[in-house]
Coordinates of C-alpha atoms and ligand atoms in Angstrom, one line a residue:
M194 CA 0.0 0.0 0.0
N195 CA 1.1 3.5 -0.7
K196 CA 1.4 5.2 2.6
N197 CA 1.8 8.6 1.1
M198 CA -1.8 8.8 0.0
I199 CA -3.4 10.1 3.1
S200 CA -2.5 11.9 6.4
I201 CA -4.2 10.8 9.6
V202 CA -5.2 13.0 12.5
I203 CA -6.2 11.4 15.8
L204 CA -8.1 13.5 18.3
A205 CA -6.8 12.7 21.7
A206 CA -7.0 15.9 23.7
G207 CA -10.2 15.4 25.5
K208 CA -10.6 14.7 29.2
G209 CA -13.1 11.9 29.0
S210 CA -15.1 13.0 31.9
R211 CA -17.6 10.2 31.5
M212 CA -14.9 7.7 32.4
N213 CA -14.9 9.2 36.0
S214 CA -11.2 8.7 36.2
S215 CA -8.1 10.9 36.9
K216 CA -6.4 9.1 33.9
A217 CA -6.8 10.6 30.4
K218 CA -9.4 8.7 28.5
V219 CA -7.1 7.6 25.7
L220 CA -4.7 6.0 28.2
H221 CA -7.2 3.6 29.5
T222 CA -6.0 0.2 28.4
I223 CA -7.5 -2.5 26.2
S224 CA -5.7 -5.9 26.3
G225 CA -2.8 -4.3 28.1
K226 CA -2.1 -1.3 25.8
P227 CA -3.6 2.2 26.0
M228 CA -6.5 2.8 23.6
L229 CA -4.5 5.4 21.8
Y230 CA -1.7 2.8 21.1
H231 CA -4.1 0.6 19.2
I232 CA -5.4 3.4 17.1
I233 CA -1.9 4.7 16.2
K234 CA -0.8 1.2 15.4
A235 CA -3.6 0.8 12.9
A236 CA -3.0 4.3 11.5
R237 CA 0.7 3.8 11.0
K238 CA 0.0 0.8 8.8
I239 CA -1.8 2.9 6.2
S240 CA -0.1 6.3 6.5
D241 CA 3.4 7.7 7.2
D242 CA 2.0 11.0 8.3
V243 CA 0.2 10.5 11.6
T244 CA -0.6 13.5 13.9
V245 CA -2.0 13.1 17.4
V246 CA -3.8 16.1 18.9
V247 CA -3.2 16.3 22.7
A248 CA -4.0 18.7 25.6
H249 CA -5.3 17.0 28.7
Q250 CA -2.3 15.3 30.4
K251 CA -0.3 16.0 27.3
E252 CA 3.1 15.2 28.7
V253 CA 2.0 11.8 30.0
V254 CA 0.3 10.9 26.7
E255 CA 3.2 12.0 24.6
T256 CA 5.9 10.3 26.7
L257 CA 4.0 7.0 26.7
M258 CA 3.2 7.1 23.0
H259 CA 6.9 7.9 22.2
S260 CA 7.8 4.7 24.1
Y261 CA 5.9 2.8 21.4
F262 CA 6.3 4.9 18.3
N263 CA 9.1 7.3 17.2
D264 CA 7.6 8.8 14.1
I265 CA 4.3 10.5 15.0
N266 CA 3.7 14.2 15.3
F267 CA 2.0 15.8 18.2
V268 CA 0.0 19.0 18.1
V269 CA -1.3 20.8 21.2
Q270 CA -4.9 21.9 21.2
D271 CA -5.8 25.3 22.7
T272 CA -8.6 23.8 24.8
E273 CA -9.1 27.0 26.8
N274 CA -10.2 29.0 23.8
F275 CA -11.2 26.3 21.3
P276 CA -12.6 23.3 23.1
G277 CA -14.2 20.4 21.2
T278 CA -13.4 18.1 18.3
G279 CA -13.4 21.1 15.9
G280 CA -11.1 23.1 18.1
A281 CA -8.8 20.1 18.1
M282 CA -8.2 20.5 14.3
K283 CA -7.2 24.2 14.5
N284 CA -3.4 23.9 14.8
V285 CA -3.1 20.7 12.7
S286 CA -1.1 20.8 9.4
T287 CA -0.6 17.7 7.3
K288 CA 1.5 16.5 4.4
N289 CA -1.1 15.1 2.1
E290 CA -4.2 16.5 0.4
K291 CA -6.5 13.8 1.9
I292 CA -6.9 13.7 5.6
L293 CA -8.5 11.0 7.7
V294 CA -9.7 12.2 11.1
L295 CA -10.2 9.6 13.8
N296 CA -11.4 10.0 17.3
G297 CA -8.9 8.8 19.9
D298 CA -11.5 6.7 21.7
M299 CA -12.0 4.0 19.1
P300 CA -9.5 1.3 20.0
L301 CA -11.0 -1.3 17.7
V302 CA -10.0 0.1 14.4
T303 CA -7.9 -2.0 12.1
P304 CA -5.9 -1.1 9.0
H305 CA -8.3 -3.1 6.9
S306 CA -11.3 -1.3 8.3
L307 CA -9.7 2.1 7.5
E308 CA -8.8 1.2 3.9
V309 CA -12.2 2.0 2.5
F310 CA -11.7 5.6 3.4
L311 CA -8.6 5.8 1.1
Q312 CA -10.4 4.9 -2.1
N313 CA -12.4 8.0 -2.7
D314 CA -12.1 11.4 -4.3
N315 CA -15.0 13.0 -2.5
D316 CA -14.8 16.2 -0.6
I317 CA -16.1 14.6 2.5
M318 CA -16.6 11.0 3.4
M319 CA -18.1 10.3 6.8
S320 CA -18.9 7.1 8.7
I321 CA -22.2 6.0 10.1
F322 CA -23.7 3.0 11.8
N323 CA -27.2 2.0 12.8
L324 CA -27.7 1.1 16.4
Q325 CA -30.6 -0.1 18.4
N326 CA -29.3 2.0 21.3
P327 CA -27.8 5.2 19.8
N328 CA -27.1 6.6 23.3
G329 CA -24.1 8.9 23.5
Y330 CA -23.5 9.2 19.7
G331 CA -24.2 12.2 17.4
R332 CA -27.3 11.5 15.4
V333 CA -27.0 11.8 11.6
I334 CA -30.0 13.6 10.0
I335 CA -30.6 12.2 6.6
K336 CA -33.4 13.6 4.3
N337 CA -34.1 12.3 0.8
K338 CA -31.0 10.0 1.1
Q339 CA -28.8 13.1 1.7
V340 CA -26.9 13.7 4.9
K341 CA -28.0 17.1 6.1
R342 CA -26.2 17.5 9.4
I343 CA -25.0 15.8 12.6
V344 CA -26.7 16.7 15.8
E345 CA -25.0 15.9 19.1
Q346 CA -27.0 14.1 21.7
K347 CA -27.0 17.1 24.1
D348 CA -28.3 19.3 21.4
A349 CA -30.9 17.0 19.9
S350 CA -34.6 17.5 20.0
A351 CA -36.9 14.7 21.2
S352 CA -37.6 13.5 17.7
E353 CA -33.9 13.7 16.7
L354 CA -33.0 11.6 19.8
L355 CA -35.0 8.7 18.2
V356 CA -32.8 8.6 15.2
T357 CA -30.8 5.4 15.2
T358 CA -28.3 6.3 12.5
V359 CA -25.2 7.7 14.3
N360 CA -21.9 9.3 13.5
A361 CA -19.2 6.7 13.9
G362 CA -16.5 9.5 14.2
I363 CA -14.2 8.9 11.3
Y364 CA -14.1 11.3 8.4
A365 CA -12.0 11.7 5.2
F366 CA -11.7 15.3 4.2
S367 CA -9.9 17.0 1.4
K368 CA -7.4 19.6 2.7
D369 CA -9.4 22.4 1.1
V370 CA -12.5 21.5 3.0
L371 CA -10.7 21.6 6.3
D372 CA -8.9 24.8 5.5
K373 CA -12.2 26.5 4.6
Y374 CA -14.5 25.2 7.3
I375 CA -12.4 24.8 10.5
P376 CA -12.1 28.6 10.9
L377 CA -15.8 29.0 10.4
L378 CA -16.9 26.7 13.2
N379 CA -18.6 28.3 16.2
N380 CA -19.5 27.1 19.7
E381 CA -23.1 28.0 19.8
N382 CA -24.4 24.7 21.3
A383 CA -25.2 23.0 24.6
Q384 CA -21.6 22.2 25.4
K385 CA -20.1 25.5 24.2
E386 CA -17.6 23.5 22.1
Y387 CA -16.4 23.7 18.6
Y388 CA -17.8 20.6 17.0
L389 CA -16.0 19.1 14.0
T390 CA -19.3 17.6 13.1
D391 CA -20.7 21.0 12.2
I392 CA -18.6 20.9 9.0
I393 CA -21.2 18.6 7.6
S394 CA -24.1 21.0 7.6
M395 CA -22.0 23.9 6.4
A396 CA -20.6 21.9 3.5
K397 CA -24.0 20.6 2.6
A398 CA -25.3 24.2 2.5
D399 CA -22.5 25.0 0.0
G400 CA -23.6 22.1 -2.1
L401 CA -20.6 19.8 -1.4
N402 CA -21.0 16.1 -1.9
I403 CA -21.1 14.2 1.4
I404 CA -20.7 10.4 1.2
P405 CA -22.0 8.5 4.2
L406 CA -20.2 5.1 4.5
L407 CA -21.9 2.4 6.5
V408 CA -19.3 0.9 8.9
D409 CA -19.4 -1.9 11.4
E410 CA -19.6 -1.0 15.1
E411 CA -17.2 -3.8 15.9
Y412 CA -14.4 -1.7 14.4
F413 CA -15.5 1.8 15.2
K414 CA -17.1 1.7 18.6
G415 CA -16.4 4.9 20.6
V416 CA -15.4 4.3 24.3
N417 CA -16.9 7.0 26.5
S418 CA -17.5 5.1 29.8
K419 CA -16.1 2.2 31.8
K420 CA -19.0 0.1 30.4
D421 CA -17.9 0.9 26.8
L422 CA -14.3 0.1 27.8
S423 CA -15.4 -3.4 29.0
S424 CA -17.4 -4.0 25.8
A425 CA -14.4 -3.0 23.6
E426 CA -12.2 -5.2 25.7
E427 CA -14.4 -8.2 25.0
I428 CA -14.2 -7.6 21.3
M429 CA -10.4 -7.2 21.4
Q430 CA -10.0 -10.4 23.5
E431 CA -12.1 -12.3 21.1
R432 CA -9.9 -11.2 18.2
I433 CA -6.6 -11.9 20.0
K434 CA -7.7 -15.4 21.1
T435 CA -9.2 -16.3 17.7
R436 CA -5.9 -15.3 16.0
W437 CA -3.9 -17.6 18.4
M438 CA -6.3 -20.5 18.0
E439 CA -6.0 -20.1 14.3
S440 CA -2.3 -20.4 14.5
G441 CA -2.5 -23.6 16.5
V442 CA -2.9 -22.7 20.2
T443 CA -5.4 -25.0 22.1
M444 CA -7.6 -23.1 24.4
Q445 CA -10.1 -24.6 26.7
L446 CA -13.1 -22.4 27.4
P447 CA -11.5 -19.4 25.8
S448 CA -14.2 -17.1 27.1
T449 CA -12.6 -17.5 30.5
I450 CA -9.1 -16.7 29.3
Y451 CA -7.5 -13.3 29.1
I452 CA -4.5 -12.6 26.9
D453 CA -2.7 -9.3 26.4
E454 CA -1.9 -8.0 22.9
G455 CA 1.8 -8.3 23.5
V456 CA 1.8 -12.0 24.3
V457 CA 3.4 -14.4 21.8
F458 CA 2.9 -18.2 21.4
E459 CA 5.2 -20.4 19.5
G460 CA 4.9 -24.1 18.6
E461 CA 2.2 -26.3 20.2
C462 CA 0.7 -24.7 23.3
T463 CA -2.3 -25.3 25.4
V464 CA -4.0 -22.8 27.7
E465 CA -6.6 -24.1 30.1
N466 CA -9.6 -22.2 31.4
G467 CA -9.3 -19.2 33.7
C468 CA -5.7 -18.2 32.7
R469 CA -4.5 -14.6 32.6
I470 CA -1.4 -14.0 30.4
T471 CA -0.1 -10.4 30.2
G472 CA 2.7 -8.1 29.0
N473 CA 5.2 -9.3 26.6
T474 CA 5.1 -12.9 27.7
L475 CA 6.5 -15.6 25.3
I476 CA 5.1 -19.1 25.6
K477 CA 6.6 -21.8 23.5
E478 CA 5.7 -25.5 23.4
S479 CA 4.1 -25.4 26.8
H480 CA 1.0 -26.3 28.7
I481 CA -0.5 -23.6 31.0
K482 CA -3.0 -25.3 33.3
A483 CA -6.2 -23.8 34.8
H484 CA -6.3 -20.5 36.6
S485 CA -2.6 -19.6 36.2
V486 CA -1.4 -16.0 35.9
I487 CA 1.7 -15.2 33.9
E488 CA 3.0 -11.7 33.6
D489 CA 5.9 -10.5 31.3
S490 CA 7.7 -13.9 31.4
I491 CA 9.2 -16.6 29.2
V492 CA 7.9 -20.1 29.4
K493 CA 9.5 -22.8 27.1
N494 CA 8.9 -26.6 27.0
S495 CA 7.3 -26.5 30.4
D496 CA 4.1 -27.0 32.2
V497 CA 2.8 -24.4 34.6
G498 CA -0.1 -24.6 37.1
P499 CA -2.9 -25.2 37.8
L500 CA -3.1 -22.0 40.0
A501 CA 0.5 -20.9 39.5
H502 CA 1.6 -17.3 39.4
L503 CA 4.6 -16.2 37.3
R504 CA 5.4 -12.6 38.0
P505 CA 7.5 -10.4 35.7
A506 CA 10.9 -11.5 34.5
S507 CA 10.4 -15.2 35.2
H508 CA 12.1 -17.5 32.8
I509 CA 10.9 -21.1 33.0
E510 CA 12.5 -23.7 30.7
D511 CA 12.1 -27.5 30.6
S512 CA 10.5 -27.2 34.0
H513 CA 7.4 -28.1 36.0
V514 CA 5.9 -25.4 38.1
G515 CA 2.9 -26.7 40.0
N516 CA 0.0 -25.4 42.0
F517 CA 0.3 -22.4 44.4
V518 CA 3.9 -21.8 43.2
E519 CA 4.8 -18.1 42.8
V520 CA 7.9 -17.2 40.8
K521 CA 9.3 -13.7 40.4
K522 CA 12.3 -12.4 38.5
S523 CA 13.8 -15.9 38.5
T524 CA 15.3 -18.4 36.0
L525 CA 14.4 -22.1 36.3
K526 CA 15.9 -24.5 33.8
G527 CA 15.1 -28.2 34.1
V528 CA 13.5 -27.7 37.6
K529 CA 10.6 -29.2 39.4
A530 CA 8.7 -27.0 41.8
G531 CA 5.5 -28.9 42.3
H532 CA 3.6 -27.2 45.1
L533 CA 3.2 -24.2 47.4
S534 CA 6.5 -22.3 46.9
Y535 CA 7.8 -18.7 46.5
I536 CA 10.9 -18.4 44.3
G537 CA 12.0 -14.8 43.9
D538 CA 15.3 -13.2 42.6
A539 CA 16.7 -16.7 42.1
T540 CA 18.4 -18.9 39.5
V541 CA 17.8 -22.6 39.7
D542 CA 19.6 -25.1 37.6
E543 CA 18.9 -28.5 36.0
G544 CA 17.8 -31.5 37.9
T545 CA 16.9 -29.6 41.0
N546 CA 13.8 -30.4 43.0
I547 CA 12.1 -27.8 45.1
G548 CA 9.9 -29.3 47.8
A549 CA 6.5 -28.2 48.9
G550 CA 6.5 -25.0 50.9
V551 CA 10.1 -23.9 50.1
I552 CA 10.5 -20.1 50.3
T553 CA 13.3 -17.9 49.1
C554 CA 13.4 -15.1 51.6
N555 CA 14.7 -12.5 49.2
Y556 CA 13.8 -9.3 51.1
D557 CA 15.4 -8.2 54.3
G558 CA 13.1 -5.3 54.8
I559 CA 15.4 -2.9 52.9
N560 CA 17.0 -4.7 50.0
K561 CA 16.3 -7.6 47.8
H562 CA 18.9 -10.4 47.6
K563 CA 19.7 -13.2 45.2
T564 CA 19.5 -17.0 45.6
V565 CA 21.6 -19.2 43.4
I566 CA 20.8 -22.9 43.3
G567 CA 23.0 -25.3 41.3
K568 CA 22.3 -28.6 39.5
N569 CA 20.7 -31.7 41.1
V570 CA 19.9 -29.9 44.4
F571 CA 17.3 -31.5 46.5
I572 CA 15.5 -29.0 48.8
G573 CA 13.2 -30.7 51.3
S574 CA 9.7 -29.4 52.0
D575 CA 9.1 -26.3 54.2
S576 CA 12.7 -25.0 54.0
Q577 CA 13.6 -21.3 53.9
L578 CA 16.6 -20.0 52.0
I579 CA 17.5 -16.6 53.5
A580 CA 19.2 -14.7 50.7
P581 CA 21.8 -14.0 49.7
V582 CA 22.4 -17.7 49.6
T583 CA 24.2 -20.1 47.2
L584 CA 23.5 -23.8 47.0
E585 CA 26.2 -25.4 44.9
D586 CA 25.6 -28.4 42.6
N587 CA 24.6 -31.7 44.3
V588 CA 23.4 -30.3 47.6
M589 CA 20.7 -31.6 50.0
I590 CA 18.6 -29.5 52.2
A591 CA 16.7 -31.5 54.8
A592 CA 13.0 -30.8 55.2
G593 CA 12.2 -27.9 57.5
T594 CA 15.7 -26.3 57.3
T595 CA 16.4 -22.6 57.5
V596 CA 19.5 -21.8 55.5
R597 CA 20.9 -18.4 56.6
S598 CA 22.8 -16.3 54.2
G599 CA 25.9 -18.0 52.9
K600 CA 26.9 -21.0 50.8
I601 CA 26.4 -24.8 51.0
N602 CA 29.1 -26.6 49.2
S603 CA 28.8 -29.4 46.7
G604 CA 28.0 -32.8 48.3
E605 CA 26.9 -31.3 51.6
L606 CA 23.6 -31.8 53.5
A607 CA 22.2 -28.9 55.4
L608 CA 19.8 -29.4 58.2
S609 CA 18.6 -27.1 61.0
S610 CA 15.4 -28.6 62.2
A611 CA 15.2 -29.0 66.0
K612 CA 15.4 -32.5 67.5
L613 CA 11.9 -34.1 67.9
R614 CA 10.7 -34.4 71.5
V615 CA 7.8 -36.7 72.3
I616 CA 6.0 -36.2 75.7
K617 CA 3.9 -39.1 76.8
D618 CA 0.2 -38.4 77.7
F619 CA 0.6 -34.7 77.4
Y620 CA -2.7 -34.4 75.4
Y621 CA -4.7 -35.9 78.2
K622 CA -3.1 -33.8 80.9
F623 CA -3.5 -30.6 78.9
F624 CA -7.2 -31.0 78.3
S625 CA -8.2 -32.6 81.6
N626 CA -8.3 -29.3 83.5
K627 CA -10.3 -27.4 80.8
Ligands
UD1_46 C1 -18.0 12.4 19.0 C2 -18.8 13.1 17.9 C3 -20.1 12.3 17.7 C4 -19.8 10.8 17.4 C5 -18.9 10.2 18.4 C6 -18.4 8.9 17.8 C7 -18.3 15.4 17.9 C8 -18.7 16.8 18.3 N1 -19.1 14.4 18.2 O1 -18.7 12.5 20.1 O2 -20.9 12.9 16.7 O3 -21.1 10.1 17.3 O4 -17.7 11.0 18.6 O5 -17.6 8.2 18.8 O6 -17.2 15.3 17.3 N2 -11.3 15.5 21.7 C9 -10.3 16.4 21.5 N3 -10.4 17.7 22.0 C10 -11.6 18.1 22.6 C11 -12.6 17.1 22.7 C12 -12.5 15.9 22.3 O7 -9.2 16.0 21.0 O8 -11.7 19.3 22.9 C13 -11.1 14.1 21.4 C14 -11.3 13.1 22.5 O9 -10.1 12.9 23.2 C15 -11.8 11.9 21.8 C16 -12.5 12.4 20.5 O10 -12.0 13.7 20.4 O11 -10.8 11.0 21.5 C17 -14.0 12.4 20.6 O12 -14.4 13.1 21.8 P1 -15.6 12.6 22.6 O13 -15.7 13.6 23.7 O14 -15.5 11.2 22.9 O15 -16.8 12.9 21.6 P2 -18.2 12.1 21.6 O16 -19.1 12.8 22.6 O17 -18.0 10.6 21.7
MG47 MG1 -16.4 9.5 22.2

C-alpha cells in the first residue's frame, strides 16, 4: 500500500469526563495497551503522516506514545479558547491532500477497516452505523437520502434523539475542505464547544457532496465510559484469542481466558480455562494449566499450574511449576517446583527439585537479595533460604531447614530442624483441666 496517499489525524486531547477517572481517557487500556496505542498502530500501517492532537495530560500521553512509536507528530490543542473536536483541528497541518480524522477513543479500528476511506475522491466522506441503542453518539440527520447534518445528543430534539443512524466518528476530508470550514466553526451549542461535526451542515449548505459510509460498530465503537471500555475489551479479546487459536494454540473455554496484545505463542501450546497472560510474555511448546497467571515472562517446554503465578521477568524452561507456586524475576531451567512455593530473585539449575513450601526469603526489609541454586539440588519441604544464599551443585537441604545467608558446598547436607521431642500423655493432661 502507498502510505503517502493520506494523512491521519487522531483526536486525543479530551478529558473523557464520562470515564470518571483521573487518567486521560485515551490512556485507559484494552488488552494491556492504551486505547491510543491501538489506534496509532492501525493508522501507522496505512499512513506515514500521523498526527495526534493532545492537551489533557499531554506530557504523559506524549511520553507514553513515544515509548511505542518514534515517528508520529504531536499537536497541542488550545482547549481554553477552542474546546471540542473542531477546536482540536485548529493547529493541525498535514503533508497530504487527503486527511483521515479519527477519534482517539475508538481502539477497535484495524488497518483493513480504514482502507475503505482511502479509495475516494470526494470532498467529505463520513462514517455511520445503525444502532438499536444510539445513546451517546451524534445523530445523523438524513433527508431524501442526503446527509443534512449531525446533531450531538446534548443538542438533539426529542424526535432527533429517536434517530438510530449515528456518526461513527471517522471522516475523510480534502485539505481544502478543512482549510475552509475549520475557521468557520462556532461554539453555539449545549456544550459551548467547537464541533468538528458542524462541518457537515456547512458543507451541505454550500452544495458539497457528502458520502456516508456504513461501517461496522465492531471496528469503530467509541469508548466513553467504563462500560464501553469493557465491551471494547471483550471484542479485542475475542480477536486476540481467535488469532492464536487459528495459529494452533489450544484453548479450553476461551471465554474465561485473558491474553494481552503483546503475548506471543510459538509451537504447540495449550492454555486451560481461567488463565491470565499479560505483558510481553512468550510461551513456547508449553502447557498452561487452569487459573494460572503469567506476567511478562518466558515459558518454554514447560508446564505451569494449575493455579501458579509467574510474576514479571520469570524465565521457565524445561520445567514443571505446579499449583500455588509463585515465581518472580527468577530463572528455572530443568527444575521441578511442584507445590506451594515462593521463588524470587533466584536462578535454579537443571535436575533440581524444590519441595512443597520452600521459600526464598529474598527481602530483608530494605534490600532484595539473590538466591543461586545449582544442579541436582534436593530441597526438602518447608525450607527457607534466606538470601543472599548459594547452594552449589549436588546439595541436599533437609525438610524444615532454614539456610541463613551463605553457601552450602557441593556434596553437603544442610539441616537445621530442631530435635523431635515426644511427651507421653501430654494431650490428656492438657485437656483434663479445661
Ligand atoms: C464524537 C462526535 C459524535 C460521534 C462520536 C463517535 C463530535 C462533536 N461528536 O462524540 O458525533 O457520534 O464522537 O464516537 O465530534 N477530543 C479532543 N479535543 C476536545 C474534545 C475531544 O481532542 O476538545 C477528542 C477526545 O479525546 C476523543 C475524541 O475527540 O478521543 C472524541 O471526543 P468525545 O468527547 O469522545 O466525543 P463524543 O461525545 O464521543
Ligand atoms: Mg467518544
